[in-house]
XYZ file of N, CA and C in Angstrom:
501
model
N 37.963 12.767 39.533
C 37.155 13.942 39.669
C 35.748 13.628 39.175
N 34.797 14.437 39.510
C 33.432 14.281 39.032
C 33.137 15.411 38.055
N 32.656 15.047 36.849
C 32.395 16.069 35.841
C 31.044 16.742 36.074
N 30.664 17.684 35.209
C 29.439 18.463 35.359
C 28.185 17.597 35.326
N 28.261 16.409 34.700
C 27.113 15.505 34.635
C 27.069 14.521 35.795
N 27.995 14.661 36.728
C 28.037 13.773 37.887
C 28.764 12.462 37.643
N 29.460 12.330 36.513
C 30.212 11.113 36.208
C 31.589 11.182 36.843
N 31.976 10.085 37.500
C 33.282 10.034 38.161
C 34.345 9.591 37.165
N 35.482 10.260 37.165
C 36.639 9.900 36.352
C 37.816 9.723 37.301
N 38.438 8.541 37.268
C 39.557 8.335 38.187
C 40.695 9.313 37.934
N 41.327 9.717 38.997
C 42.489 10.602 38.880
C 43.708 9.751 38.558
N 44.537 10.232 37.681
C 45.744 9.508 37.322
C 46.945 10.410 37.476
N 48.028 9.820 37.913
C 49.292 10.533 37.930
C 50.305 9.700 37.160
N 51.068 10.350 36.330
C 52.179 9.712 35.638
C 53.381 10.592 35.915
N 54.330 10.012 36.609
C 55.531 10.761 36.980
C 56.727 10.044 36.375
N 57.567 10.772 35.689
C 58.789 10.191 35.154
C 59.953 10.655 36.014
N 60.661 9.694 36.556
C 61.846 9.966 37.352
C 63.022 9.274 36.680
N 64.164 9.337 37.274
C 65.312 8.605 36.754
C 65.887 7.736 37.862
N 66.433 6.608 37.442
C 67.079 5.739 38.408
C 68.492 6.256 38.683
N 69.260 5.486 39.461
C 70.590 5.939 39.851
C 71.584 6.008 38.690
N 71.188 5.528 37.512
C 72.061 5.582 36.340
C 71.547 6.537 35.271
N 70.495 7.295 35.610
C 69.958 8.269 34.674
C 68.917 7.742 33.712
N 68.507 6.456 33.857
C 67.492 5.895 32.981
C 66.110 6.399 33.400
N 65.232 6.733 32.427
C 63.894 7.185 32.792
C 63.049 6.035 33.346
N 62.290 6.320 34.394
C 61.400 5.347 35.015
C 60.048 6.022 35.192
N 58.983 5.402 34.636
C 57.643 5.970 34.753
C 56.903 5.355 35.930
N 56.257 6.196 36.706
C 55.384 5.759 37.779
C 53.970 6.145 37.385
N 53.106 5.162 37.221
C 51.731 5.412 36.809
C 50.797 4.913 37.913
N 50.023 5.822 38.490
C 49.108 5.484 39.569
C 47.734 6.050 39.250
N 46.702 5.225 39.457
C 45.322 5.651 39.279
C 44.641 5.619 40.639
N 43.962 6.699 40.993
C 43.209 6.788 42.244
C 41.731 6.619 41.909
N 41.107 5.578 42.458
C 39.737 5.219 42.128
C 38.730 5.795 43.120
N 37.477 5.881 42.702
C 36.417 6.454 43.515
C 36.208 5.700 44.826
N 36.429 4.390 44.810
C 36.217 3.584 46.015
C 37.357 3.723 47.031
N 38.325 4.591 46.748
C 39.436 4.810 47.666
C 40.650 3.954 47.373
N 40.516 3.025 46.429
C 41.665 2.193 46.071
C 42.583 2.961 45.124
N 43.787 2.451 44.980
C 44.698 3.013 43.987
C 45.347 1.870 43.235
N 45.660 2.128 41.976
C 46.252 1.127 41.109
C 47.625 1.617 40.681
N 48.640 0.803 40.942
C 50.012 1.132 40.587
C 50.429 0.192 39.455
N 50.862 0.777 38.340
C 51.244 -0.021 37.176
C 52.744 0.032 36.947
N 53.338 -1.136 36.892
C 54.725 -1.285 36.465
C 54.603 -1.593 34.973
N 54.701 -0.557 34.130
C 54.325 -0.678 32.727
C 55.352 -1.391 31.860
N 56.550 -1.527 32.313
C 57.543 -2.348 31.629
C 58.444 -2.955 32.688
N 58.812 -4.195 32.458
C 59.701 -4.872 33.407
C 61.074 -5.109 32.790
N 61.393 -4.337 31.764
C 62.702 -4.435 31.138
C 63.811 -3.984 32.070
N 65.052 -4.231 31.676
C 66.210 -4.003 32.545
C 66.302 -2.588 33.080
N 65.894 -1.569 32.303
C 65.990 -0.190 32.782
C 65.101 0.039 34.002
N 63.962 -0.669 34.070
C 63.070 -0.497 35.224
C 63.697 -1.022 36.511
N 64.699 -1.878 36.387
C 65.414 -2.410 37.554
C 66.667 -1.595 37.851
N 66.859 -0.487 37.141
C 68.015 0.374 37.374
C 69.288 -0.142 36.744
N 69.159 -0.968 35.709
C 70.331 -1.542 35.046
C 70.468 -0.949 33.652
N 71.689 -0.889 33.151
C 71.941 -0.286 31.844
C 71.879 -1.280 30.696
N 71.842 -2.570 31.000
C 71.815 -3.579 29.943
C 71.043 -4.800 30.429
N 70.666 -5.639 29.483
C 69.999 -6.882 29.835
C 70.850 -7.663 30.822
N 70.200 -8.434 31.668
C 70.956 -9.271 32.593
C 70.374 -10.673 32.638
N 71.248 -11.640 32.914
C 70.828 -13.037 33.016
C 71.878 -13.819 33.768
N 71.598 -15.095 33.951
C 72.551 -15.991 34.593
C 72.786 -15.629 36.049
N 74.035 -15.656 36.453
C 74.395 -15.410 37.845
C 74.710 -13.950 38.131
N 74.317 -13.053 37.251
C 74.642 -11.645 37.405
C 74.080 -11.062 38.692
N 72.807 -11.365 38.985
C 72.158 -10.823 40.175
C 71.397 -11.925 40.909
N 71.497 -11.925 42.222
C 70.692 -12.831 43.028
C 69.337 -12.221 43.329
N 69.279 -10.870 43.299
C 68.034 -10.188 43.613
C 68.082 -8.766 43.059
N 66.948 -8.323 42.514
C 66.790 -6.937 42.091
C 65.434 -6.463 42.600
N 65.327 -5.166 42.846
C 64.031 -4.654 43.297
C 63.816 -3.256 42.746
N 62.554 -2.857 42.742
C 62.172 -1.514 42.336
C 60.944 -1.124 43.141
N 60.682 0.171 43.215
C 59.529 0.669 43.961
C 58.829 1.743 43.146
N 57.497 1.733 43.211
C 56.679 2.760 42.574
C 55.535 3.097 43.514
N 55.365 4.373 43.775
C 54.295 4.876 44.621
C 54.151 4.057 45.911
N 55.282 3.687 46.480
C 55.289 2.970 47.750
C 55.235 1.465 47.649
N 54.895 0.903 46.481
C 54.854 -0.551 46.296
C 56.265 -1.017 45.951
N 56.797 -1.953 46.730
C 58.117 -2.524 46.464
C 57.940 -3.877 45.799
N 58.673 -4.099 44.723
C 58.600 -5.307 43.911
C 60.008 -5.895 43.859
N 60.190 -7.128 44.355
C 61.504 -7.761 44.428
C 61.504 -9.072 43.651
N 62.503 -9.244 42.798
C 62.680 -10.420 41.958
C 63.907 -11.148 42.493
N 63.727 -12.396 42.983
C 64.807 -13.133 43.634
C 65.095 -14.447 42.919
N 66.388 -14.699 42.686
C 66.843 -15.957 42.102
C 67.063 -16.954 43.233
N 66.366 -18.081 43.172
C 66.551 -19.130 44.170
C 67.215 -20.358 43.571
N 67.013 -20.615 42.291
C 67.661 -21.726 41.602
C 67.869 -21.380 40.140
N 66.848 -20.812 39.533
C 66.959 -20.425 38.128
C 67.747 -19.138 37.993
N 67.611 -18.538 36.838
C 68.322 -17.313 36.535
C 67.424 -16.102 36.761
N 67.991 -14.975 37.203
C 67.296 -13.689 37.146
C 67.598 -13.151 35.759
N 66.550 -12.815 34.987
C 66.754 -12.395 33.614
C 65.842 -11.232 33.287
N 66.378 -10.226 32.597
C 65.567 -9.128 32.054
C 66.172 -8.693 30.729
N 65.304 -8.504 29.726
C 65.750 -7.931 28.460
C 65.191 -6.517 28.357
N 65.026 -5.987 27.170
C 64.535 -4.617 26.998
C 63.123 -4.421 27.535
N 62.256 -5.430 27.386
C 60.838 -5.263 27.683
C 60.277 -6.103 28.823
N 60.964 -7.139 29.259
C 60.330 -8.095 30.164
C 61.352 -8.831 31.030
N 60.800 -9.578 31.991
C 61.614 -10.512 32.763
C 61.167 -11.929 32.430
N 62.042 -12.881 32.674
C 61.682 -14.289 32.556
C 61.594 -14.847 33.968
N 60.489 -15.511 34.235
C 60.222 -16.074 35.559
C 60.592 -17.557 35.505
N 61.818 -17.874 36.009
C 62.364 -19.231 35.952
C 62.033 -20.041 37.207
N 62.388 -21.342 37.150
C 62.109 -22.275 38.236
C 62.641 -21.784 39.578
N 61.839 -21.996 40.603
C 62.161 -21.699 42.008
C 62.328 -20.214 42.327
N 62.283 -19.357 41.326
C 62.430 -17.927 41.588
C 61.158 -17.360 42.210
N 61.302 -16.213 42.859
C 60.156 -15.565 43.493
C 60.034 -14.119 43.045
N 58.791 -13.647 43.051
C 58.454 -12.255 42.779
C 57.603 -11.796 43.953
N 58.106 -10.839 44.722
C 57.437 -10.407 45.949
C 57.005 -8.955 45.853
N 55.796 -8.693 46.331
C 55.241 -7.339 46.396
C 54.974 -6.979 47.842
N 55.396 -5.776 48.242
C 55.112 -5.249 49.573
C 54.338 -3.954 49.411
N 53.222 -3.844 50.158
C 52.387 -2.641 50.111
C 53.031 -1.529 50.923
N 52.741 -0.278 50.576
C 53.228 0.829 51.403
C 52.475 0.856 52.731
N 53.033 1.523 53.717
C 52.396 1.638 55.030
C 50.980 2.184 54.880
N 50.048 1.570 55.590
C 48.666 2.021 55.575
C 47.815 1.438 54.464
N 48.391 0.547 53.628
C 47.654 -0.048 52.513
C 47.710 -1.567 52.556
N 46.719 -2.188 51.924
C 46.652 -3.631 51.708
C 46.610 -3.858 50.200
N 47.273 -4.900 49.729
C 47.188 -5.303 48.328
C 45.918 -6.131 48.169
N 45.113 -5.820 47.140
C 43.889 -6.583 46.894
C 43.895 -7.298 45.543
N 44.789 -6.899 44.641
C 44.826 -7.529 43.325
C 46.186 -7.302 42.681
N 46.659 -8.336 41.976
C 47.883 -8.246 41.177
C 47.588 -8.960 39.865
N 47.772 -8.255 38.750
C 47.482 -8.839 37.438
C 48.703 -8.665 36.533
N 49.157 -9.773 35.964
C 50.333 -9.788 35.099
C 49.949 -9.724 33.631
N 50.808 -9.113 32.825
C 50.739 -9.160 31.369
C 51.987 -9.884 30.909
N 51.834 -10.793 29.965
C 52.993 -11.516 29.476
C 52.610 -12.620 28.521
N 53.481 -13.625 28.436
C 53.242 -14.757 27.541
C 53.949 -15.992 28.079
N 53.612 -17.132 27.500
C 54.243 -18.387 27.899
C 53.840 -18.862 29.279
N 52.640 -18.485 29.720
C 52.186 -18.890 31.053
C 52.065 -20.417 31.125
N 52.526 -20.997 32.219
C 52.553 -22.452 32.385
C 51.471 -22.976 33.324
N 50.867 -22.102 34.128
C 49.825 -22.538 35.048
C 50.357 -23.220 36.291
N 51.627 -22.975 36.638
C 52.238 -23.671 37.773
C 52.700 -22.751 38.908
N 52.343 -21.484 38.843
C 52.784 -20.515 39.854
C 51.893 -20.618 41.096
N 52.515 -20.472 42.261
C 51.774 -20.442 43.525
C 52.091 -19.131 44.252
N 51.274 -18.810 45.247
C 51.543 -17.653 46.094
C 51.513 -18.084 47.544
N 52.141 -17.283 48.401
C 52.170 -17.590 49.828
C 50.877 -17.202 50.528
N 50.038 -16.409 49.873
C 48.762 -15.956 50.419
C 47.689 -16.265 49.372
N 46.571 -16.900 49.757
C 45.517 -17.188 48.775
C 44.929 -15.893 48.227
N 44.525 -15.767 47.045
C 44.184 -16.747 46.051
C 44.881 -16.403 44.735
N 45.669 -17.360 44.234
C 46.403 -17.198 42.985
C 45.637 -17.899 41.870
N 45.519 -17.238 40.730
C 44.950 -17.853 39.537
C 46.075 -17.951 38.525
N 46.552 -19.176 38.316
C 47.670 -19.427 37.412
C 47.208 -20.439 36.375
N 47.175 -20.021 35.126
C 46.752 -20.910 34.044
C 47.636 -20.659 32.834
N 47.381 -21.381 31.764
C 48.169 -21.177 30.552
C 47.759 -19.902 29.819
N 46.694 -19.239 30.288
C 46.276 -17.993 29.642
C 46.559 -16.747 30.475
N 47.064 -16.901 31.699
C 47.367 -15.715 32.491
C 47.761 -16.018 33.918
N 48.083 -14.955 34.641
C 48.515 -15.051 36.026
C 47.979 -13.849 36.780
N 47.299 -14.122 37.908
C 46.785 -13.034 38.734
C 46.640 -13.513 40.169
N 46.383 -12.563 41.046
C 46.166 -12.854 42.470
C 45.110 -11.884 42.977
N 44.217 -12.371 43.846
C 43.272 -11.510 44.552
C 43.255 -11.923 46.016
N 43.048 -10.955 46.889
C 43.015 -11.234 48.316
C 43.111 -9.954 49.106
N 43.752 -10.060 50.253
C 43.905 -8.928 51.155
C 45.161 -9.175 51.980
N 46.266 -8.553 51.588
C 47.540 -8.813 52.260
C 48.466 -7.610 52.127
N 49.395 -7.477 53.053
C 50.395 -6.420 52.955
C 51.589 -6.861 52.114
N 51.713 -8.175 51.894
C 52.815 -8.725 51.125
C 52.330 -9.983 50.404
N 52.755 -10.147 49.145
C 52.401 -11.333 48.356
C 53.646 -11.792 47.612
N 53.939 -13.095 47.675
C 55.082 -13.666 46.971
C 54.611 -14.741 46.000
N 54.990 -14.580 44.718
C 54.717 -15.567 43.671
C 55.945 -16.458 43.551
N 55.741 -17.787 43.367
C 56.853 -18.725 43.264
C 56.628 -19.696 42.117
N 57.669 -19.911 41.317
C 57.654 -20.974 40.296
C 58.125 -22.252 40.960
N 57.623 -23.418 40.539
C 58.062 -24.677 41.135
C 59.526 -24.979 40.827
N 60.177 -25.681 41.738
C 61.594 -26.020 41.577
C 61.836 -26.920 40.373
N 60.825 -27.673 39.941
C 60.997 -28.584 38.812
C 60.463 -28.005 37.492
N 60.193 -26.714 37.445
C 59.718 -26.097 36.206
C 60.774 -26.266 35.116
N 60.314 -26.540 33.895
C 61.266 -26.819 32.816
C 61.489 -25.653 31.862
N 60.666 -24.618 31.945
C 60.878 -23.444 31.102
C 60.412 -22.205 31.865
N 60.410 -21.068 31.217
C 60.112 -19.808 31.891
C 58.800 -19.203 31.408
N 58.298 -18.242 32.178
C 57.189 -17.392 31.774
C 57.768 -16.014 31.493
N 57.287 -15.344 30.472
C 57.735 -13.992 30.142
C 56.734 -13.007 30.716
N 57.184 -12.130 31.607
C 56.321 -11.162 32.272
C 56.751 -9.765 31.844
N 55.828 -9.033 31.193
C 56.185 -7.740 30.626
C 55.650 -6.548 31.420
N 54.574 -6.747 32.202
C 54.017 -5.658 32.995
C 53.167 -6.262 34.125
N 52.927 -5.442 35.137
C 52.091 -5.901 36.257
C 51.361 -4.692 36.843
N 50.119 -4.931 37.263
C 49.299 -3.896 37.882
C 48.904 -4.364 39.272
N 49.140 -3.501 40.259
C 48.855 -3.813 41.660
C 47.771 -2.857 42.157
N 46.691 -3.408 42.730
C 45.627 -2.594 43.291
C 45.704 -2.657 44.805
N 45.586 -1.478 45.435
C 45.706 -1.365 46.899
C 44.497 -0.623 47.469
N 44.181 -0.907 48.731
C 43.165 -0.138 49.467
C 43.777 0.286 50.789
N 43.264 1.380 51.330
C 43.722 1.828 52.640
C 43.227 0.861 53.703
N 44.073 0.619 54.713
C 43.689 -0.267 55.813
C 42.619 0.377 56.656
């Protein structure tokens, strides 16, 4: 909205819903003046994936969640799919895929976490993967992050923010 002094303040919505097991799930979306919107997955703990307890090992080959039309899928290709109370572990050969809602393009994805290794790639340019962080910028309807098959440890990912623009 624009205040009395002509200053723009982004509109925000925070909606709390429940998953199929009754766990609370927050959807946080910011609508920006330039027409973009920012969708925040504020915790990547097991409850955000619709699970009642931490999971690891061969429990799941794939889990997904959606917020404000953005679908986020975590797939085990060789390593383990893992989530504790607050975060997921991104193991070797696993993928993290984002799909934009109809009518939108993804322009930015920024991760919060720790233990970054600087070895993540994406299927669409441009990925910035270093020991201090992980992000992606570009223009795509879908983006997939991949850890190398020979990775020796994991990255801990606790939250992610996705920015979208209308096509």
